[in-house]
PDB file of C-alpha atoms in Angstrom:
ATOM      1  CA  UNK W 827      -0.021  16.367  19.200  1.00  0.00           C
ATOM      2  CA  UNK W 828      -1.574  13.684  17.025  1.00  0.00           C
ATOM      3  CA  UNK W 829      -0.481  12.134  13.722  1.00  0.00           C
ATOM      4  CA  UNK W 830      -1.785   9.456  11.370  1.00  0.00           C
ATOM      5  CA  UNK W 831       0.514   6.564  10.495  1.00  0.00           C
ATOM      6  CA  UNK W 832      -0.013   4.701   7.233  1.00  0.00           C
ATOM      7  CA  UNK W 833       0.573   1.161   8.427  1.00  0.00           C
ATOM      8  CA  UNK W 834       0.806  -1.811   6.088  1.00  0.00           C
ATOM      9  CA  UNK W 835       2.155  -3.958   8.900  1.00  0.00           C
ATOM     10  CA  UNK W 836       5.484  -4.392   7.122  1.00  0.00           C
ATOM     11  CA  UNK W 837       8.771  -3.616   8.811  1.00  0.00           C
ATOM     12  CA  UNK W 838       9.260  -0.120   7.344  1.00  0.00           C
ATOM     13  CA  UNK W 839       5.870   1.262   8.365  1.00  0.00           C
ATOM     14  CA  UNK W 840       6.114  -0.364  11.805  1.00  0.00           C
ATOM     15  CA  UNK W 841       9.536   1.155  12.422  1.00  0.00           C
ATOM     16  CA  UNK W 842       8.436   4.590  11.206  1.00  0.00           C
ATOM     17  CA  UNK W 843       5.528   4.533  13.646  1.00  0.00           C
ATOM     18  CA  UNK W 844       7.801   3.419  16.492  1.00  0.00           C
ATOM     19  CA  UNK W 845      10.307   6.225  15.811  1.00  0.00           C
ATOM     20  CA  UNK W 846       7.517   8.802  16.098  1.00  0.00           C
ATOM     21  CA  UNK W 847       5.988   7.188  19.176  1.00  0.00           C
ATOM     22  CA  UNK W 848       9.401   7.522  20.833  1.00  0.00           C
ATOM     23  CA  UNK W 849       8.994  11.299  20.491  1.00  0.00           C
ATOM     24  CA  UNK W 850       5.759  11.306  22.460  1.00  0.00           C
ATOM     25  CA  UNK W 851       3.403  11.831  19.510  1.00  0.00           C
ATOM     26  CA  UNK W 852      -0.073  10.296  19.678  1.00  0.00           C
ATOM     27  CA  UNK W 853      -0.569   7.990  16.696  1.00  0.00           C
ATOM     28  CA  UNK W 854      -3.557   6.442  14.994  1.00  0.00           C
ATOM     29  CA  UNK W 855      -2.823   3.845  12.312  1.00  0.00           C
ATOM     30  CA  UNK W 856      -4.647   3.668   8.983  1.00  0.00           C
ATOM     31  CA  UNK W 857      -4.641   0.635   6.724  1.00  0.00           C
ATOM     32  CA  UNK W 858      -6.071   0.707   3.206  1.00  0.00           C
ATOM     33  CA  UNK W 859      -7.210  -2.621   1.774  1.00  0.00           C
ATOM     34  CA  UNK W 860      -7.792  -3.461  -1.868  1.00  0.00           C
ATOM     35  CA  UNK W 861      -8.695  -6.642  -3.704  1.00  0.00           C
ATOM     36  CA  UNK W 862      -5.050  -6.755  -4.825  1.00  0.00           C
ATOM     37  CA  UNK W 863      -3.582  -7.018  -1.296  1.00  0.00           C
ATOM     38  CA  UNK W 864      -1.755 -10.288  -0.699  1.00  0.00           C
ATOM     39  CA  UNK W 865      -1.925 -10.123   3.103  1.00  0.00           C
ATOM     40  CA  UNK W 866      -5.650 -10.543   3.493  1.00  0.00           C
ATOM     41  CA  UNK W 867      -8.607 -12.720   2.658  1.00  0.00           C
ATOM     42  CA  UNK W 868     -11.689 -11.328   0.974  1.00  0.00           C
ATOM     43  CA  UNK W 869     -13.047  -8.466   3.094  1.00  0.00           C
ATOM     44  CA  UNK W 870     -10.809  -9.180   6.077  1.00  0.00           C
ATOM     45  CA  UNK W 871      -8.553  -6.875   8.088  1.00  0.00           C
ATOM     46  CA  UNK W 872      -4.934  -7.133   7.060  1.00  0.00           C
ATOM     47  CA  UNK W 873      -3.375  -9.509   9.568  1.00  0.00           C
ATOM     48  CA  UNK W 874       0.025  -7.839   9.359  1.00  0.00           C
ATOM     49  CA  UNK W 875      -1.331  -4.387  10.269  1.00  0.00           C
ATOM     50  CA  UNK W 876      -3.369  -5.820  13.144  1.00  0.00           C
ATOM     51  CA  UNK W 877      -0.304  -7.540  14.582  1.00  0.00           C
ATOM     52  CA  UNK W 878       1.722  -4.357  14.167  1.00  0.00           C
ATOM     53  CA  UNK W 879      -0.676  -2.160  16.131  1.00  0.00           C
ATOM     54  CA  UNK W 880      -0.803  -4.737  18.893  1.00  0.00           C
ATOM     55  CA  UNK W 881       2.968  -4.464  19.129  1.00  0.00           C
ATOM     56  CA  UNK W 882       2.902  -0.661  18.980  1.00  0.00           C
ATOM     57  CA  UNK W 883      -0.094  -0.190  21.263  1.00  0.00           C
ATOM     58  CA  UNK W 884      -1.972   2.204  18.981  1.00  0.00           C
ATOM     59  CA  UNK W 885      -5.499   2.137  17.465  1.00  0.00           C
ATOM     60  CA  UNK W 886      -6.112   0.989  13.896  1.00  0.00           C
ATOM     61  CA  UNK W 887      -8.729   2.047  11.368  1.00  0.00           C
ATOM     62  CA  UNK W 888      -9.145  -0.044   8.205  1.00  0.00           C
ATOM     63  CA  UNK W 889     -10.615   1.210   4.929  1.00  0.00           C
ATOM     64  CA  UNK W 890     -11.604  -1.164   2.140  1.00  0.00           C
ATOM     65  CA  UNK W 891     -11.147   0.920  -1.000  1.00  0.00           C
ATOM     66  CA  UNK W 892     -11.382  -1.875  -3.580  1.00  0.00           C
ATOM     67  CA  UNK W 893     -14.292  -0.514  -5.616  1.00  0.00           C
ATOM     68  CA  UNK W 894     -12.810   2.963  -6.017  1.00  0.00           C
ATOM     69  CA  UNK W 895      -9.336   1.589  -6.577  1.00  0.00           C
ATOM     70  CA  UNK W 896     -10.395  -0.359  -9.655  1.00  0.00           C
ATOM     71  CA  UNK W 897     -10.637   2.938 -11.540  1.00  0.00           C
ATOM     72  CA  UNK W 898      -7.031   3.738 -10.616  1.00  0.00           C
ATOM     73  CA  UNK W 899      -5.908   0.392 -12.029  1.00  0.00           C
ATOM     74  CA  UNK W 900      -7.918   0.856 -15.219  1.00  0.00           C
ATOM     75  CA  UNK W 901      -6.866   4.447 -15.906  1.00  0.00           C
ATOM     76  CA  UNK W 902      -3.649   5.473 -14.083  1.00  0.00           C
ATOM     77  CA  UNK W 903      -2.741   9.066 -14.890  1.00  0.00           C
ATOM     78  CA  UNK W 904       0.936   8.436 -14.212  1.00  0.00           C
ATOM     79  CA  UNK W 905       1.126   4.998 -15.807  1.00  0.00           C
ATOM     80  CA  UNK W 906       2.240   1.614 -14.569  1.00  0.00           C
ATOM     81  CA  UNK W 907       5.462   0.328 -13.077  1.00  0.00           C
ATOM     82  CA  UNK W 908       7.333  -2.686 -14.412  1.00  0.00           C
ATOM     83  CA  UNK W 909       4.129  -4.739 -14.302  1.00  0.00           C
ATOM     84  CA  UNK W 910       0.580  -3.410 -13.830  1.00  0.00           C
ATOM     85  CA  UNK W 911       1.251  -1.498 -10.639  1.00  0.00           C
ATOM     86  CA  UNK W 912       0.069   2.155 -10.776  1.00  0.00           C
ATOM     87  CA  UNK W 913       2.222   3.067  -7.780  1.00  0.00           C
ATOM     88  CA  UNK W 914       2.236   6.853  -8.095  1.00  0.00           C
ATOM     89  CA  UNK W 915      -1.511   7.082  -8.681  1.00  0.00           C
ATOM     90  CA  UNK W 916      -2.022   4.616  -5.838  1.00  0.00           C
ATOM     91  CA  UNK W 917      -0.054   6.776  -3.404  1.00  0.00           C
ATOM     92  CA  UNK W 918      -1.847   9.947  -4.475  1.00  0.00           C
ATOM     93  CA  UNK W 919      -5.213   8.225  -4.032  1.00  0.00           C
ATOM     94  CA  UNK W 920      -4.345   6.896  -0.571  1.00  0.00           C
ATOM     95  CA  UNK W 921      -2.870  10.237   0.511  1.00  0.00           C
ATOM     96  CA  UNK W 922      -6.062  12.039  -0.517  1.00  0.00           C
ATOM     97  CA  UNK W 923      -8.083   9.546   1.519  1.00  0.00           C
ATOM     98  CA  UNK W 924      -5.743  10.062   4.462  1.00  0.00           C
ATOM     99  CA  UNK W 925      -5.998  13.843   4.151  1.00  0.00           C
ATOM    100  CA  UNK W 926      -9.803  13.653   4.320  1.00  0.00           C
ATOM    101  CA  UNK W 927      -9.621  11.516   7.454  1.00  0.00           C
ATOM    102  CA  UNK W 928      -6.934  13.738   8.974  1.00  0.00           C
ATOM    103  CA  UNK W 929      -9.261  16.727   8.801  1.00  0.00           C
ATOM    104  CA  UNK W 930     -11.899  14.791  10.756  1.00  0.00           C
ATOM    105  CA  UNK W 931      -9.586  13.187  13.301  1.00  0.00           C
ATOM    106  CA  UNK W 932      -7.739  16.256  14.498  1.00  0.00           C
ATOM    107  CA  UNK W 933      -4.346  14.939  13.386  1.00  0.00           C
ATOM    108  CA  UNK W 934      -1.686  17.441  12.306  1.00  0.00           C
ATOM    109  CA  UNK W 935       0.517  15.380  10.008  1.00  0.00           C
ATOM    110  CA  UNK W 936       1.006  11.996   8.341  1.00  0.00           C
ATOM    111  CA  UNK W 937       3.730   9.414   8.991  1.00  0.00           C
ATOM    112  CA  UNK W 938       4.790   6.837   6.395  1.00  0.00           C
ATOM    113  CA  UNK W 939       7.397   4.090   6.233  1.00  0.00           C
ATOM    114  CA  UNK W 940       8.705   5.184   2.849  1.00  0.00           C
ATOM    115  CA  UNK W 941      12.447   4.813   2.302  1.00  0.00           C
ATOM    116  CA  UNK W 942      14.189   6.958  -0.291  1.00  0.00           C
ATOM    117  CA  UNK W 943      15.201   4.824  -3.263  1.00  0.00           C
ATOM    118  CA  UNK W 944      13.675   1.604  -1.966  1.00  0.00           C
ATOM    119  CA  UNK W 945      10.924   1.405  -4.594  1.00  0.00           C
ATOM    120  CA  UNK W 946      11.929   2.572  -8.079  1.00  0.00           C
ATOM    121  CA  UNK W 947       8.604   4.151  -9.072  1.00  0.00           C
ATOM    122  CA  UNK W 948       7.093   5.861  -6.033  1.00  0.00           C
ATOM    123  CA  UNK W 949      10.009   6.396  -3.645  1.00  0.00           C
ATOM    124  CA  UNK W 950      12.208   8.645  -5.740  1.00  0.00           C
ATOM    125  CA  UNK W 951      12.628  12.271  -4.655  1.00  0.00           C
ATOM    126  CA  UNK W 952      10.704  13.628  -7.627  1.00  0.00           C
ATOM    127  CA  UNK W 953       7.907  11.081  -7.186  1.00  0.00           C
ATOM    128  CA  UNK W 954       7.568  11.921  -3.501  1.00  0.00           C
ATOM    129  CA  UNK W 955       7.286  15.625  -4.312  1.00  0.00           C
ATOM    130  CA  UNK W 956       4.720  14.912  -7.037  1.00  0.00           C
ATOM    131  CA  UNK W 957       2.601  12.750  -4.726  1.00  0.00           C
ATOM    132  CA  UNK W 958       2.598  15.400  -1.987  1.00  0.00           C
ATOM    133  CA  UNK W 959       1.661  18.140  -4.437  1.00  0.00           C
ATOM    134  CA  UNK W 960      -1.183  16.290  -6.150  1.00  0.00           C
ATOM    135  CA  UNK W 961      -2.579  15.092  -2.825  1.00  0.00           C
ATOM    136  CA  UNK W 962      -2.505  18.627  -1.401  1.00  0.00           C
ATOM    137  CA  UNK W 963      -0.140  17.574   1.390  1.00  0.00           C
ATOM    138  CA  UNK W 964       3.097  19.427   0.667  1.00  0.00           C
ATOM    139  CA  UNK W 965       5.261  19.380   3.785  1.00  0.00           C
ATOM    140  CA  UNK W 966       2.689  17.476   5.834  1.00  0.00           C
ATOM    141  CA  UNK W 967       4.056  13.973   5.166  1.00  0.00           C
ATOM    142  CA  UNK W 968       6.876  12.890   7.477  1.00  0.00           C
ATOM    143  CA  UNK W 969       9.053   9.943   6.414  1.00  0.00           C
ATOM    144  CA  UNK W 970      11.052   9.191   9.588  1.00  0.00           C
ATOM    145  CA  UNK W 971      13.307   6.509   8.097  1.00  0.00           C
ATOM    146  CA  UNK W 972      14.730   8.845   5.423  1.00  0.00           C
ATOM    147  CA  UNK W 973      13.886  12.253   6.893  1.00  0.00           C
ATOM    148  CA  UNK W 974      17.492  13.467   7.182  1.00  0.00           C
ATOM    149  CA  UNK W 975      17.928  12.973   3.442  1.00  0.00           C
ATOM    150  CA  UNK W 976      14.812  14.973   2.597  1.00  0.00           C
ATOM    151  CA  UNK W 977      13.781  18.624   3.095  1.00  0.00           C
ATOM    152  CA  UNK W 978      12.409  19.277   6.601  1.00  0.00           C
ATOM    153  CA  UNK W 979       8.679  18.651   6.862  1.00  0.00           C
ATOM    154  CA  UNK W 980       6.212  20.921   8.660  1.00  0.00           C
ATOM    155  CA  UNK W 981       6.348  18.845  11.884  1.00  0.00           C
ATOM    156  CA  UNK W 982      10.121  19.314  11.946  1.00  0.00           C
ATOM    157  CA  UNK W 983       9.992  23.015  11.127  1.00  0.00           C
ATOM    158  CA  UNK W 984       7.369  23.643  13.796  1.00  0.00           C
ATOM    159  CA  UNK W 985       9.358  21.785  16.432  1.00  0.00           C
ATOM    160  CA  UNK W 986       6.762  19.064  16.980  1.00  0.00           C
ATOM    161  CA  UNK W 987       9.401  16.532  15.947  1.00  0.00           C
ATOM    162  CA  UNK W 988      13.130  16.532  16.711  1.00  0.00           C
ATOM    163  CA  UNK W 989      14.814  16.064  13.314  1.00  0.00           C
ATOM    164  CA  UNK W 990      18.017  14.866  14.992  1.00  0.00           C
ATOM    165  CA  UNK W 991      16.190  11.771  16.247  1.00  0.00           C
ATOM    166  CA  UNK W 992      15.070  10.814  12.740  1.00  0.00           C
ATOM    167  CA  UNK W 993      17.028   8.623  10.315  1.00  0.00           C
ATOM    168  CA  UNK W 994      18.894   8.685   6.983  1.00  0.00           C
ATOM    169  CA  UNK W 995      18.132   5.248   5.516  1.00  0.00           C
ATOM    170  CA  UNK W 996      18.076   4.903   1.747  1.00  0.00           C
ATOM    171  CA  UNK W 997      18.245   2.206  -0.915  1.00  0.00           C
ATOM    172  CA  UNK W 998      16.976  -1.350  -1.125  1.00  0.00           C
ATOM    173  CA  UNK W 999      19.133  -3.005   1.543  1.00  0.00           C
ATOM    174  CA  UNK W1000      17.119  -4.145   4.543  1.00  0.00           C
ATOM    175  CA  UNK W1001      20.062  -4.258   6.943  1.00  0.00           C
ATOM    176  CA  UNK W1002      19.502  -0.822   8.566  1.00  0.00           C
ATOM    177  CA  UNK W1003      15.835  -1.650   9.201  1.00  0.00           C
ATOM    178  CA  UNK W1004      16.680  -5.071  10.640  1.00  0.00           C
ATOM    179  CA  UNK W1005      19.228  -3.481  12.983  1.00  0.00           C
ATOM    180  CA  UNK W1006      16.701  -0.856  14.066  1.00  0.00           C
ATOM    181  CA  UNK W1007      14.073  -3.535  14.660  1.00  0.00           C
ATOM    182  CA  UNK W1008      16.495  -5.367  16.947  1.00  0.00           C
ATOM    183  CA  UNK W1009      17.166  -2.122  18.826  1.00  0.00           C
ATOM    184  CA  UNK W1010      13.418  -1.607  19.391  1.00  0.00           C
ATOM    185  CA  UNK W1011      12.841  -5.269  20.232  1.00  0.00           C
ATOM    186  CA  UNK W1012      10.558  -5.753  17.223  1.00  0.00           C
ATOM    187  CA  UNK W1013      10.861  -9.376  16.150  1.00  0.00           C
ATOM    188  CA  UNK W1014       7.652 -10.594  14.548  1.00  0.00           C
ATOM    189  CA  UNK W1015       7.392  -8.851  11.189  1.00  0.00           C
ATOM    190  CA  UNK W1016       6.644 -10.137   7.673  1.00  0.00           C
ATOM    191  CA  UNK W1017       9.275 -10.582   4.987  1.00  0.00           C
ATOM    192  CA  UNK W1018       9.487  -7.744   2.412  1.00  0.00           C
ATOM    193  CA  UNK W1019       8.177  -9.887  -0.460  1.00  0.00           C
ATOM    194  CA  UNK W1020       4.561  -9.537  -1.545  1.00  0.00           C
ATOM    195  CA  UNK W1021       2.122  -6.801  -0.673  1.00  0.00           C
ATOM    196  CA  UNK W1022       0.430  -6.112  -3.995  1.00  0.00           C
ATOM    197  CA  UNK W1023      -0.550  -8.599  -6.683  1.00  0.00           C
ATOM    198  CA  UNK W1024      -0.170  -5.941  -9.370  1.00  0.00           C
ATOM    199  CA  UNK W1025       3.611  -6.164  -8.980  1.00  0.00           C
ATOM    200  CA  UNK W1026       3.575  -9.905  -9.683  1.00  0.00           C
ATOM    201  CA  UNK W1027       4.464 -10.609 -13.360  1.00  0.00           C
ATOM    202  CA  UNK W1028       2.114 -13.599 -13.727  1.00  0.00           C
ATOM    203  CA  UNK W1029      -0.855 -11.787 -12.206  1.00  0.00           C
ATOM    204  CA  UNK W1030      -0.006  -8.648 -14.183  1.00  0.00           C
ATOM    205  CA  UNK W1031      -0.361 -10.595 -17.422  1.00  0.00           C
ATOM    206  CA  UNK W1032      -3.817 -11.727 -16.355  1.00  0.00           C
ATOM    207  CA  UNK W1033      -5.012  -8.253 -15.352  1.00  0.00           C
ATOM    208  CA  UNK W1034      -3.641  -6.779 -18.578  1.00  0.00           C
ATOM    209  CA  UNK W1035      -5.576  -9.367 -20.578  1.00  0.00           C
ATOM    210  CA  UNK W1036      -8.713  -8.552 -18.573  1.00  0.00           C
ATOM    211  CA  UNK W1037      -8.373  -4.809 -19.157  1.00  0.00           C
ATOM    212  CA  UNK W1038      -7.865  -5.431 -22.872  1.00  0.00           C
ATOM    213  CA  UNK W1039     -10.904  -7.668 -23.348  1.00  0.00           C
ATOM    214  CA  UNK W1040     -13.238  -6.440 -20.590  1.00  0.00           C
ATOM    215  CA  UNK W1041     -12.350  -2.865 -19.549  1.00  0.00           C
ATOM    216  CA  UNK W1042     -15.428  -2.583 -17.320  1.00  0.00           C
ATOM    217  CA  UNK W1043     -14.436  -5.552 -15.147  1.00  0.00           C
ATOM    218  CA  UNK W1044     -15.618  -5.928 -11.545  1.00  0.00           C
ATOM    219  CA  UNK W1045     -14.213  -7.034  -8.186  1.00  0.00           C
ATOM    220  CA  UNK W1046     -15.396 -10.596  -8.800  1.00  0.00           C
ATOM    221  CA  UNK W1047     -13.472 -10.686 -12.078  1.00  0.00           C
ATOM    222  CA  UNK W1048     -10.317  -9.821 -10.137  1.00  0.00           C
ATOM    223  CA  UNK W1049     -10.998 -12.609  -7.637  1.00  0.00           C
ATOM    224  CA  UNK W1050     -11.231 -15.040 -10.562  1.00  0.00           C
ATOM    225  CA  UNK W1051      -7.790 -13.927 -11.732  1.00  0.00           C
ATOM    226  CA  UNK W1052      -6.294 -15.125  -8.446  1.00  0.00           C
ATOM    227  CA  UNK W1053      -7.062 -18.801  -8.996  1.00  0.00           C
ATOM    228  CA  UNK W1054      -6.845 -21.626 -11.498  1.00  0.00           C
ATOM    229  CA  UNK W1055      -5.306 -21.779 -14.958  1.00  0.00           C
ATOM    230  CA  UNK W1056      -6.448 -19.221 -17.526  1.00  0.00           C
ATOM    231  CA  UNK W1057      -6.836 -19.789 -21.260  1.00  0.00           C
ATOM    232  CA  UNK W1058      -7.912 -17.034 -23.664  1.00  0.00           C
ATOM    233  CA  UNK W1059     -10.197 -18.806 -26.189  1.00  0.00           C
ATOM    234  CA  UNK W1060     -11.390 -15.737 -28.079  1.00  0.00           C
ATOM    235  CA  UNK W1061     -11.810 -11.986 -27.526  1.00  0.00           C
ATOM    236  CA  UNK W1062     -15.060 -12.682 -25.638  1.00  0.00           C
ATOM    237  CA  UNK W1063     -14.395 -16.116 -24.105  1.00  0.00           C
ATOM    238  CA  UNK W1064     -11.898 -17.108 -21.426  1.00  0.00           C
ATOM    239  CA  UNK W1065     -11.580 -20.542 -19.824  1.00  0.00           C
ATOM    240  CA  UNK W1066     -10.628 -20.755 -16.138  1.00  0.00           C
ATOM    241  CA  UNK W1067      -9.788 -24.222 -14.812  1.00  0.00           C
ATOM    242  CA  UNK W1068      -9.318 -24.889 -11.117  1.00  0.00           C
ATOM    243  CA  UNK W1069      -6.295 -26.804  -9.868  1.00  0.00           C
ATOM    244  CA  UNK W1070      -8.344 -28.666  -7.271  1.00  0.00           C
ATOM    245  CA  UNK W1071     -11.908 -29.066  -5.983  1.00  0.00           C
ATOM    246  CA  UNK W1072     -11.669 -26.084  -3.645  1.00  0.00           C
ATOM    247  CA  UNK W1073     -10.605 -23.777  -6.472  1.00  0.00           C
ATOM    248  CA  UNK W1074     -13.360 -25.101  -8.727  1.00  0.00           C
ATOM    249  CA  UNK W1075     -15.940 -24.281  -6.061  1.00  0.00           C
ATOM    250  CA  UNK W1076     -14.567 -20.749  -5.677  1.00  0.00           C
ATOM    251  CA  UNK W1077     -14.507 -20.263  -9.444  1.00  0.00           C
ATOM    252  CA  UNK W1078     -18.141 -21.305  -9.636  1.00  0.00           C
ATOM    253  CA  UNK W1079     -19.082 -18.871  -6.859  1.00  0.00           C
ATOM    254  CA  UNK W1080     -17.300 -15.867  -8.342  1.00  0.00           C
ATOM    255  CA  UNK W1081     -18.545 -16.694 -11.850  1.00  0.00           C
ATOM    256  CA  UNK W1082     -22.128 -16.666 -10.628  1.00  0.00           C
ATOM    257  CA  UNK W1083     -21.619 -13.334  -8.835  1.00  0.00           C
ATOM    258  CA  UNK W1084     -19.806 -11.682 -11.754  1.00  0.00           C
TER     259      UNK W1084
END
């Protein structure tokens, strides 16, 4: 039996994968990169996910979805979170991508590190149901860390997975995950902060200004948002000033490519 694990490299997704590996399921990890990821350089594999699969001993496939993802950021069907994070649309988009790969890979279900109530927009019960429905994956997504608090998934119903060996973690406290990591001997994992620039208030203000004044912006425009000081001069002119020589060189490069 094979499953696909969505692996950011953070503690939750690493633990979820480990829980399923303990049940003898073959896992392949998928990591989806965008220009808004904070764990990677331009075009590089996410370091956190690479370290995680080395610890878990499973293969990793990385997809750079930046170009397609820009449309999600510009026009999210389900709106933004507290900043400019289109979390529900993001999850639906990634789940659809995962479903397409699942059909090619021979996997039977999907494993995620989602924890009920941990993220206010996308990890509510109703949001989880909505994401599954719109992605065409109802019952096929297994969330091992909160499974006992959720309706049984197909893998549990079919007996591929023993529900009694799954968990009932919920909320924003990290203590249960830290205890579980110690039990599994997992020590080298990133802190929970970060992940997506769209959740950062300062960056969100910049991307909102960009969408307002240049709705057809490109990847290079997003790279420019990550550096320097930004001053809106007029509806069609924006001044970006580097904080040091290195930033000024990068600004020049991205400005020429934009």
